[in-house]
Coordinates of C-alpha atoms in Angstrom, one line a residue:
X1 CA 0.0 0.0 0.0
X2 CA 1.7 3.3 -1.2
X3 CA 2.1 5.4 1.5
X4 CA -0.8 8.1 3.0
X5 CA 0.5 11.4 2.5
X6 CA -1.9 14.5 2.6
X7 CA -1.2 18.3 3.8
X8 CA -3.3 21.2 4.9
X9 CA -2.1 24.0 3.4
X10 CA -3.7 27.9 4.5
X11 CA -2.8 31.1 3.1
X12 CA -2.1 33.3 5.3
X13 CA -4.5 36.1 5.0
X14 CA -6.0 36.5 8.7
X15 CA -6.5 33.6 11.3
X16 CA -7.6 30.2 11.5
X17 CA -11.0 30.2 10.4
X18 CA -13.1 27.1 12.0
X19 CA -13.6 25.8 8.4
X20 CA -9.9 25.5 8.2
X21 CA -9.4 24.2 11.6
X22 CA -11.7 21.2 10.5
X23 CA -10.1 20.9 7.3
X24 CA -6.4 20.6 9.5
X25 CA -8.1 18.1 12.2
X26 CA -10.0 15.7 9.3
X27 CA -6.6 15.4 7.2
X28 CA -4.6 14.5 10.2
X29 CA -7.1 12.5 11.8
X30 CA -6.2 10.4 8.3
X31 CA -3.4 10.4 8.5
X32 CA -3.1 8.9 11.8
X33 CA -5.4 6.5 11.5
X34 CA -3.7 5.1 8.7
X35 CA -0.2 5.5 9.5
X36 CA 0.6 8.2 7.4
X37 CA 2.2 11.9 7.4
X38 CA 0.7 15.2 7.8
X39 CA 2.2 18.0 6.2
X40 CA 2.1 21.9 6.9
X41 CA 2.3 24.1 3.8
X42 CA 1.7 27.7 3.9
X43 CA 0.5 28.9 0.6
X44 CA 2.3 32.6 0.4
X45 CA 2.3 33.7 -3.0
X46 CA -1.0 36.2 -2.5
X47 CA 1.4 38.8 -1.7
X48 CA -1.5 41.7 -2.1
X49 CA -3.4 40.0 0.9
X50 CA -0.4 38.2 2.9
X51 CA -0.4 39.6 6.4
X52 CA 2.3 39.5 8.5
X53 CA 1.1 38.0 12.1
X54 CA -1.3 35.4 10.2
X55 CA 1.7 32.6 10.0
X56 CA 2.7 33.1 13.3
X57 CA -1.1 32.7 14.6
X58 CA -2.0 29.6 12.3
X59 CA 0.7 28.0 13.5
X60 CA 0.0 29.2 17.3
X61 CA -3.9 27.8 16.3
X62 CA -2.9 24.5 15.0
X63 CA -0.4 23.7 18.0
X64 CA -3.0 24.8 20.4
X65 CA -5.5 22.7 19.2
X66 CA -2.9 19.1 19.8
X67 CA -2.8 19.0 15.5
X68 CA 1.0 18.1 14.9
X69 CA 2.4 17.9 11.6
X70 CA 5.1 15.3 10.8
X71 CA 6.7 17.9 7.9
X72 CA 6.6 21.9 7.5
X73 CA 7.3 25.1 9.3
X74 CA 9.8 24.8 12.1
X75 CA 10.6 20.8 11.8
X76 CA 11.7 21.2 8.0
X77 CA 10.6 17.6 6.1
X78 CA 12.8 15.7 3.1
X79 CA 10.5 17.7 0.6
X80 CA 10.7 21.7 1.7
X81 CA 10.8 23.9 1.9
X82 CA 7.0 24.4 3.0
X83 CA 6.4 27.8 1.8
X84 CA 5.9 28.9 -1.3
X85 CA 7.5 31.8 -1.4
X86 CA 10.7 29.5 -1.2
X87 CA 9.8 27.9 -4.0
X88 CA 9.5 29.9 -6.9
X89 CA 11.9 28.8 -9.0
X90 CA 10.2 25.2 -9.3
X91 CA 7.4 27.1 -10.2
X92 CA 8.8 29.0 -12.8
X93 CA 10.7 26.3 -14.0
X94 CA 7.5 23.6 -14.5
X95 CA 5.8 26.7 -16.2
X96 CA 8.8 27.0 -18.4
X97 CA 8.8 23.5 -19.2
X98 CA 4.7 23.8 -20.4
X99 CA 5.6 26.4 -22.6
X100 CA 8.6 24.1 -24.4
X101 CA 6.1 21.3 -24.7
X102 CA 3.2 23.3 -25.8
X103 CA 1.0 22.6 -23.3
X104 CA 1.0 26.7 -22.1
X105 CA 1.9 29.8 -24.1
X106 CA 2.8 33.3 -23.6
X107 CA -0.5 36.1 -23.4
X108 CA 0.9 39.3 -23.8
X109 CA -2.9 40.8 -23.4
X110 CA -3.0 44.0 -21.5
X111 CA -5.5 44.6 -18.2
X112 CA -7.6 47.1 -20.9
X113 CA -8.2 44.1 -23.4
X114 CA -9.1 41.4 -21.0
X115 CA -11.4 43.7 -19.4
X116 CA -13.2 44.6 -22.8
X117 CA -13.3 40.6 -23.3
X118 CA -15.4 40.7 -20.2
X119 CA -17.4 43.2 -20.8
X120 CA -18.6 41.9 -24.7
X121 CA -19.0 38.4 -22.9
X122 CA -21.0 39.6 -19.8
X123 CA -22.9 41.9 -22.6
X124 CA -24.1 38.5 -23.9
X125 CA -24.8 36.9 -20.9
X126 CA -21.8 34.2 -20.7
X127 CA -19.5 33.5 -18.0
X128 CA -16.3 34.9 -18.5
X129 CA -13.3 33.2 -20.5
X130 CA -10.6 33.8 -22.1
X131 CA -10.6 33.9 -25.5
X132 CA -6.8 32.2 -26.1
X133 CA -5.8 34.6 -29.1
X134 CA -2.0 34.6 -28.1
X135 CA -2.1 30.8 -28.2
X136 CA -2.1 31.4 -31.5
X137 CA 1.1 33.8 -31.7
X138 CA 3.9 33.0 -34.0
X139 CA 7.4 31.6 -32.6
X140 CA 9.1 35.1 -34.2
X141 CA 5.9 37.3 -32.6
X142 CA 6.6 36.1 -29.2
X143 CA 10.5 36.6 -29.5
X144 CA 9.2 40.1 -30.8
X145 CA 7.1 40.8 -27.8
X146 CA 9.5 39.8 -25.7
X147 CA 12.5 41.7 -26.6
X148 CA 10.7 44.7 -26.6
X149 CA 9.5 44.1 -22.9
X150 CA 6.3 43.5 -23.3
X151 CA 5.1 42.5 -19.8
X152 CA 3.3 38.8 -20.1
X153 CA 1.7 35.7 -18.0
X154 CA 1.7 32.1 -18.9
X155 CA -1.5 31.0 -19.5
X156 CA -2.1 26.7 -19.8
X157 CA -3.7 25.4 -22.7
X158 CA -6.7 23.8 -22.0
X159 CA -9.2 21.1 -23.6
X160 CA -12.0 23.3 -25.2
X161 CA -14.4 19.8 -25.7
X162 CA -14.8 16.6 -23.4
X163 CA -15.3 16.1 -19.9
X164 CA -13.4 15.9 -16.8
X165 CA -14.3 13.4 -14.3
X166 CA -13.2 13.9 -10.7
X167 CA -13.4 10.7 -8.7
X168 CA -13.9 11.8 -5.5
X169 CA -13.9 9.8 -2.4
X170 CA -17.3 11.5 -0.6
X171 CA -19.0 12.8 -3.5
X172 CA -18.0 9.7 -5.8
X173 CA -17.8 11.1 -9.3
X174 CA -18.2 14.5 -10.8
X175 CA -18.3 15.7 -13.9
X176 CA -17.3 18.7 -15.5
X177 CA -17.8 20.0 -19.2
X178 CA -14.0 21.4 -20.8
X179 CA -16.2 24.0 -22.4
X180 CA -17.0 25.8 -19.2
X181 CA -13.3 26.1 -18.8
X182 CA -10.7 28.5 -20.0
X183 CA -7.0 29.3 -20.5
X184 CA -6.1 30.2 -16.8
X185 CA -2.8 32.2 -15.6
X186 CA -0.5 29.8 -13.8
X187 CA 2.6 32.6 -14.4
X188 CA 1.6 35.7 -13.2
X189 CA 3.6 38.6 -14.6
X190 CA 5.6 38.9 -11.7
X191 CA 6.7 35.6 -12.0
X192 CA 4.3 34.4 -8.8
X193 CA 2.0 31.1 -9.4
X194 CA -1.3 31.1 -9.1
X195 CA -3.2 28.9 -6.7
X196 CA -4.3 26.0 -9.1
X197 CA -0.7 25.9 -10.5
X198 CA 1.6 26.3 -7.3
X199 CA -0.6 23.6 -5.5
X200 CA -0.7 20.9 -7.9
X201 CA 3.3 21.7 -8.5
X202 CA 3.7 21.2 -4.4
X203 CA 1.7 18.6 -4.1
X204 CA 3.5 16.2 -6.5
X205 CA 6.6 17.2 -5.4
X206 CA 5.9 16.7 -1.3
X207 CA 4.0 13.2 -2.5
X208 CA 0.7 13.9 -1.5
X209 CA -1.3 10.6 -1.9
X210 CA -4.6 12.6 -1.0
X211 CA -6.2 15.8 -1.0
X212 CA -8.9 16.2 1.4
X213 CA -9.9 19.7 1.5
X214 CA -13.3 22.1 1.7
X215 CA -15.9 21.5 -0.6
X216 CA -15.7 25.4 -2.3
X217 CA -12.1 24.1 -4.1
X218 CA -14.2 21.4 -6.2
X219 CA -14.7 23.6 -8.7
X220 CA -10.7 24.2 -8.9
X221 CA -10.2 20.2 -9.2
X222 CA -11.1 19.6 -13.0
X223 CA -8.9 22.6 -13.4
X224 CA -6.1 20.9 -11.4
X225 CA -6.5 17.0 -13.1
X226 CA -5.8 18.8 -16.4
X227 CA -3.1 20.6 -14.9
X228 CA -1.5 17.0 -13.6
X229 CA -2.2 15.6 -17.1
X230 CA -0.2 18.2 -18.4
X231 CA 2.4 18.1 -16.3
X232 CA 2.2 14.3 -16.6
X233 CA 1.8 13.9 -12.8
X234 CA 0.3 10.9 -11.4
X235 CA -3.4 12.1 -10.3
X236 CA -3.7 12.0 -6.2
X237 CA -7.3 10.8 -4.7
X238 CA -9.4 13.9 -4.0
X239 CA -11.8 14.1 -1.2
X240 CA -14.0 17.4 -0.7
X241 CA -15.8 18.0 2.7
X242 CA -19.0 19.9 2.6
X243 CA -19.1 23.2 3.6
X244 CA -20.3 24.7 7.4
X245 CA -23.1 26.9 7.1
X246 CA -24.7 29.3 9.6
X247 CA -28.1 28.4 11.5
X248 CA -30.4 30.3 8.3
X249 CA -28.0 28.3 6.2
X250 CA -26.2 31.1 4.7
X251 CA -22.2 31.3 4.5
X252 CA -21.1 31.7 8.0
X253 CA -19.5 35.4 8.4
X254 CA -18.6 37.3 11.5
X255 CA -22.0 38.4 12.2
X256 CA -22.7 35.2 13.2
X257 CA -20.2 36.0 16.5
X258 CA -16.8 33.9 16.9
X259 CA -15.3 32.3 13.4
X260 CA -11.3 31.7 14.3
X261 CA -10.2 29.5 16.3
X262 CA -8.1 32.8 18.3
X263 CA -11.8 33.9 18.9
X264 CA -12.9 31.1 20.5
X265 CA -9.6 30.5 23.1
X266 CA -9.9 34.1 23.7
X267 CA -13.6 33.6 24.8
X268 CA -12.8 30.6 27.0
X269 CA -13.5 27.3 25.1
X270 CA -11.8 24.5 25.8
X271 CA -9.1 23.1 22.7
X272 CA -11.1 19.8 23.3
X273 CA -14.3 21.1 22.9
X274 CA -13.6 23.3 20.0
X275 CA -11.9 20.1 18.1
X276 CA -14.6 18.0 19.3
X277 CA -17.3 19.8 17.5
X278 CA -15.2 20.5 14.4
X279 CA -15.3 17.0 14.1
X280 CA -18.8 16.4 14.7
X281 CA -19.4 18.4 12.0
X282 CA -19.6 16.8 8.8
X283 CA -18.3 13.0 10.6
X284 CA -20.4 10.7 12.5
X285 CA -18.4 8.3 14.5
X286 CA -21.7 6.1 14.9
X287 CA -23.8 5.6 17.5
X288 CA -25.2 8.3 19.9
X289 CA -21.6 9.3 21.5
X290 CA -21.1 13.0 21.3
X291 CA -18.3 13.6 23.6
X292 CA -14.8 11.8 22.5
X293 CA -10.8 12.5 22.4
X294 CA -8.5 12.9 19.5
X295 CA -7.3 9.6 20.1
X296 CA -10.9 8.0 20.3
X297 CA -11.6 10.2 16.6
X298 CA -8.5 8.4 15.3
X299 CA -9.5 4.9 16.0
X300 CA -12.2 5.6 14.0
X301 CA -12.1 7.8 11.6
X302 CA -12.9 7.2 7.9
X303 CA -13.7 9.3 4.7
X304 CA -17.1 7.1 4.4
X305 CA -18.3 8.6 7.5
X306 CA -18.2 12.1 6.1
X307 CA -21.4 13.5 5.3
X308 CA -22.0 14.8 1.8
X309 CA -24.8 17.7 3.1
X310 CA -23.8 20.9 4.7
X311 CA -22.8 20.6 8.3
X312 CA -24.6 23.7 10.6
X313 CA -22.9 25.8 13.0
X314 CA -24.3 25.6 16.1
X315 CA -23.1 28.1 19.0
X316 CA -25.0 26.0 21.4
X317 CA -23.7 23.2 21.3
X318 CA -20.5 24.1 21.0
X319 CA -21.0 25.7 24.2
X320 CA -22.7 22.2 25.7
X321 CA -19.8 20.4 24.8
X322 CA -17.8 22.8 26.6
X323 CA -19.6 22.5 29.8
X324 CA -19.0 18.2 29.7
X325 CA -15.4 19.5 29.2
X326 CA -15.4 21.7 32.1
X327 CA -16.5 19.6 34.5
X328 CA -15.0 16.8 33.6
X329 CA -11.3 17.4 33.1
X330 CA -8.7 17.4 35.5
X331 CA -9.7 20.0 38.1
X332 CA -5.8 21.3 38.0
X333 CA -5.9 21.6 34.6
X334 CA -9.4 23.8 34.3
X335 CA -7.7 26.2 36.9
X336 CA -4.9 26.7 35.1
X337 CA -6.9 26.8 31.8
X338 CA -9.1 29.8 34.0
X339 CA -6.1 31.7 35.2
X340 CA -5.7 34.4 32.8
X341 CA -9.5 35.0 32.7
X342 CA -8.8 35.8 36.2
X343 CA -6.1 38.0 35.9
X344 CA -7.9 39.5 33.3
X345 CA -10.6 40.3 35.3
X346 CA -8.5 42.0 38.0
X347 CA -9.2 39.1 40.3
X348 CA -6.0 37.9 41.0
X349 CA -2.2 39.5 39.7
X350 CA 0.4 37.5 38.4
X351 CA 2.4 37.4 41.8
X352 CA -0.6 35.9 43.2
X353 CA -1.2 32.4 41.6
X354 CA 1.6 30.3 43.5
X355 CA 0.5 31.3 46.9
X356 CA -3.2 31.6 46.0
X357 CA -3.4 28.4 43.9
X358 CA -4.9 26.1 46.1
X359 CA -7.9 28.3 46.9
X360 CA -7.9 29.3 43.3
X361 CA -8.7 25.9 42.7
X362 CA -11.6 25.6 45.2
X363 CA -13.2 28.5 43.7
X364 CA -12.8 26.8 40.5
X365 CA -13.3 23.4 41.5
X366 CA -17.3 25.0 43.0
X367 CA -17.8 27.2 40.3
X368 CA -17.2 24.9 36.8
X369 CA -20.1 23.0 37.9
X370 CA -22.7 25.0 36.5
X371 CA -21.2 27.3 33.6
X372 CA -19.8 26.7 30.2
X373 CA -17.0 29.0 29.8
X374 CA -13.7 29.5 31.0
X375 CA -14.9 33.3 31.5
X376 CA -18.0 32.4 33.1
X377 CA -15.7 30.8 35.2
X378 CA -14.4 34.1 36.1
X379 CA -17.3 36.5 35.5
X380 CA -18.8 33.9 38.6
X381 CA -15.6 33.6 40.6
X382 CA -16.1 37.7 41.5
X383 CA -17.0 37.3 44.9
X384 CA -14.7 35.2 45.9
X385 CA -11.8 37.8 45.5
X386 CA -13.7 40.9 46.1
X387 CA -15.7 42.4 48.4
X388 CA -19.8 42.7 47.7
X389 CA -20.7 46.1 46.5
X390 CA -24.0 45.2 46.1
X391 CA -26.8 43.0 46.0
X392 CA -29.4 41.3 43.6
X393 CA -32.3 43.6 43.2
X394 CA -34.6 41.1 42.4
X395 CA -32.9 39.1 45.1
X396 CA -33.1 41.6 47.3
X397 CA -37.0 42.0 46.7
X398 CA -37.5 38.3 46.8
X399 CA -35.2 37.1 49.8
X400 CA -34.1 40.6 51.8
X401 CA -38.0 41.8 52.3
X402 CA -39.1 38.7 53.8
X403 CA -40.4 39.8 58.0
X404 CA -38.1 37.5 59.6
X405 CA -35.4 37.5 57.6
X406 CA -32.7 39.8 59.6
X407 CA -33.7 36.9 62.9
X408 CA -33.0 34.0 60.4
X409 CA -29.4 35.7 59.1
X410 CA -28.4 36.5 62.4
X411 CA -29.0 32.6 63.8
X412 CA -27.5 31.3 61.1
X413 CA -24.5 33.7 61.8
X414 CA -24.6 32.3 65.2
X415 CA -24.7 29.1 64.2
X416 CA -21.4 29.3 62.2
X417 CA -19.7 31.4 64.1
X418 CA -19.6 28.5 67.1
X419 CA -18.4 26.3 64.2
X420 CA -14.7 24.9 64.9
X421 CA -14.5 23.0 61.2
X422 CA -15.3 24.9 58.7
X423 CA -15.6 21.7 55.6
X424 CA -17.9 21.5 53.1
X425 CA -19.6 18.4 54.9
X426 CA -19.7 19.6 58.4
X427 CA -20.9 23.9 57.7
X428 CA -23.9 21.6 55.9
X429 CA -24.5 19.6 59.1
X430 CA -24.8 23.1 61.1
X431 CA -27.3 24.8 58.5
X432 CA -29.3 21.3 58.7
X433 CA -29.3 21.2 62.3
X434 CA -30.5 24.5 62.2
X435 CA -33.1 24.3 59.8
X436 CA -34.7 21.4 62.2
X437 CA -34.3 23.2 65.1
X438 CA -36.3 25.9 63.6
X439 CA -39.0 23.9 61.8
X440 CA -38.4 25.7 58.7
X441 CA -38.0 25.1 54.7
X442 CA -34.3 24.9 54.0
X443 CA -35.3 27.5 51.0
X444 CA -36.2 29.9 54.1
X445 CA -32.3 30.8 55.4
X446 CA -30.2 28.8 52.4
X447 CA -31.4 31.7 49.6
X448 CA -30.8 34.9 52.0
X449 CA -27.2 32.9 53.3
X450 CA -26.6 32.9 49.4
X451 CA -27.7 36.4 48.4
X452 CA -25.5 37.7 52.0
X453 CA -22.3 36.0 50.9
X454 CA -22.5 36.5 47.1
X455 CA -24.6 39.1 46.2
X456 CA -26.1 36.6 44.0
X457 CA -29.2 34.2 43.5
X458 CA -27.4 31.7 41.7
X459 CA -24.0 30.2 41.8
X460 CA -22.3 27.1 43.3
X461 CA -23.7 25.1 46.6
X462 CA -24.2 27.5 49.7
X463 CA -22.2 25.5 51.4
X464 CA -19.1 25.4 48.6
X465 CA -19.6 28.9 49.1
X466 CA -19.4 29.1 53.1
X467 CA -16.4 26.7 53.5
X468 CA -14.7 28.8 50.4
X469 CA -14.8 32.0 52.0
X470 CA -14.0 30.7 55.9
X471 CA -15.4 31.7 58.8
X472 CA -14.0 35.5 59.5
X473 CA -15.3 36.6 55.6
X474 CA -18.7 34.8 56.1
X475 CA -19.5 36.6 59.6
X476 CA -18.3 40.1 58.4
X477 CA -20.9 39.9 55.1
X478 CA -23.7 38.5 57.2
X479 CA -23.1 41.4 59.5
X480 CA -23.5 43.5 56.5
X481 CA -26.3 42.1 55.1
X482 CA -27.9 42.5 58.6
X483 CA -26.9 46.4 58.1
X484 CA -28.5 46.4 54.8
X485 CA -31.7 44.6 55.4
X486 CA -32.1 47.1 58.1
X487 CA -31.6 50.3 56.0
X488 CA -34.1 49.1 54.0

């Protein structure tokens, strides 16, 4: 069996989109599963739109999410180098080549006559092609042109009849007519490949056995199987994924909130969650699982489970994967995962963690239980680290108004304040005891103890909350509660 060999090459013009972050996770989840390599190419030749940062980040992205290639940037390979802006001179040199065979040709065609092409064809109502009149230029006009430095691009010849079959491993075979086709630029006058020249050139060359890539390049592929032919490459297996849509099935854009994978870390999901459900969409692993590891995806993964339809983006339950994420992982791991949305916050400074840690984790630990975010972890962590500066106004009108409310506070204030262990497991027992010696709904003194110590109606246990904070910060805010209640 030859040897599984397929890349994900980006271009970097802005961050890691999620499309492209599934794109990277389905190739090397192929790769793994059958032993092969996965390669890192950054396509750079777009020189107009290249910005500077996006390798740096796509590279950041990719490590972040656990994808590691076994060739490209910063490991090198036996087939770099794995830009392609350090590779022109292949490229110019396979173009040359064409030319010599007769399989391309010079088009000296200004901007101001391709343009007036366009315009006679749109007049007409045709899609745009060109019309190949230099392919038709003598050996002595070219030689003219050329020496009187007329600027040109190399242009491939292509099929004008027949059809081009792409045998692809989702979408099993599609057909395209060569009339719809036309001469397209692989030479640019600046000597820079275009996209379905440079990566049919790069993909020979670094022995890629199979492109699996999103389903909007399809249309490129009859265009590239040509370009193979001509080139006399052997064809590699082609495998197109179908495209994510947003929730009203349009193209997903930024006003649908987060796209990049930078967006997402930034507003606190989990790497596993966000490559979980990338890979949910578009694959079914079978059955009803929904939560599973990279190494689980790998054992199973196969281009026949990869739907042909649109996959939807779903915000939801990306954020309900999270949550299983959350509170399952390794409670050391989630509160070092929540730091910096900590420190962000203003609740903690850097100097802080080592000697803080261990309650950090507490907080963390109570809090993960019942949010989905790493921020929410944060945003609910507040007062934990700070003082209250106020309290819940429909708490306040619910809980705070009630006629025996200050009396209840102030046992239960009591009641703690004679406690000598302050656990989880034994501040519960006192509340209990309480509760029984008063005859009273737990409801009755749990929600005002809550509202007291957090300012809140909702959070983690009361009791998570009391044994967090210790005895001397739980007395001082039920004294000020009392105070409040009383100003009232």
């Amino acid at each position: 069996m030859e040897e599984i060999r397929v890349r994900f090459a980006p271009s970097p013009t802005g961050y890691l989109h999620i499309g492209g972050a599934r794109t990277a996770l389905f190739n090397y989840f192929f790769a793994k599963r059958y032993g092969g390599k996965f390669i890192l190419r950054i396509e750079d030749t777009d020189r107009e739109r290249f910005k500077e940062d996006s390798v740096k980040q796509i590279i950041s992205s990719l490590k972040w999410l656990g994808i590691e290639w076994d060739e490209g940037p910063e490991i090198g390979g036996r087939y770099g180098p794995y830009f392609q802006s350090e590779r022109l001179e292949l490229y110019r040199r396979e173009a040359q080549r064409l030319v010599e065979e007769g399989k391309a040709y010079y088009c000296f065609c200004t901007e101001e006559e391709t343009v007036m092409e366009r315009k006679i064809q749109n007049s007409i109502k045709v899609p745009y092609r060109y019309s190949g009149k230099c392919s038709t230029l003598s050996k002595e006009e070219i030689e003219a042109n050329i020496k009187m430095g007329k600027p040109y691009v190399i242009r491939i010849k292509l099929p004008r009849k027949g059809i081009t079959e792409v045998s692809d491993l989702i979408r099993g075979t599609v057909s395209f007519d060569n009339s719809q086709l036309d001469d397209y630029i692989i030479l640019k006058s600046n000597n820079m490949p275009t996209y379905n020249f440079a990566c049919v050139v790069d993909d020979h060359w670094m022995k890629i056995s199979h492109v699996i890539r999103a389903e909007e390049h399809l249309s490129n592929t009859p265009k590239q199987i040509l370009m193979y032919k001509a080139l006399g490459y052997e064809i590699p297996k082609f495998a197109h994924i179908s495209m994510i849509l947003a929730p009203d099935r349009s193209k997903l854009s930024k006003r649908h909130g987060a796209t990049s994978v930078e967006e997402f870390k930034e507003q606190g999901y989990l790497k596993e969650a966000i490559v979980n459900y990338l890979t949910l969409l578009g694959w079914a692993p079978g059955g009803n699982e929904e939560i599973f590891s990279i190494e689980n995806t790998v054992k199973k993964f196969s281009l026949d489970r990869v739907s042909k339809t649109a996959a939807i983006y779903d915000i939801n339950k990306l954020s309900w994967i999270n949550g299983n994420y959350l509170r399952s992982l390794d409670i050391d791991y989630i509160t070092r995962e929540t730091i910096p949305f900590f420190i962000e916050k203003g609740l903690i400074s850097e100097d802080e963690i080592e000697y803080k840690y261990n309650y950090i984790k507490r907080v963390v630990s109570a809090v993960r239980e019942k949010v989905k975010l790493l921020s929410e972890i944060a945003d609910a962590s507040e007062y934990f680290f700070k003082d209250i500066d106020e309290y819940d106004p429909k708490g306040v009108e619910k809980r705070f108004k009630k006629d025996n409310v200050v009396e209840l506070l102030t046992k239960g204030k009591l009641a703690l304040e004679k406690a000598s262990d302050f656990s989880v497991e034994a501040v519960e027992k006192v509340y209990r005891d309480l509760i029984d010696e008063l005859g009273i709904k737990g409801g009755d003194i749990i929600h005002p103890t809550r509202l007291a110590l957090s300012g809140r109606t909702v959070g983690p246990g009361l009791f998570d909350i009391i044994s967090i904070l210790g005895k001397e910060e739980c007395l001082r805010r039920m004294d000020k509660a009392i105070e409040f209640i009383n100003n009232l």
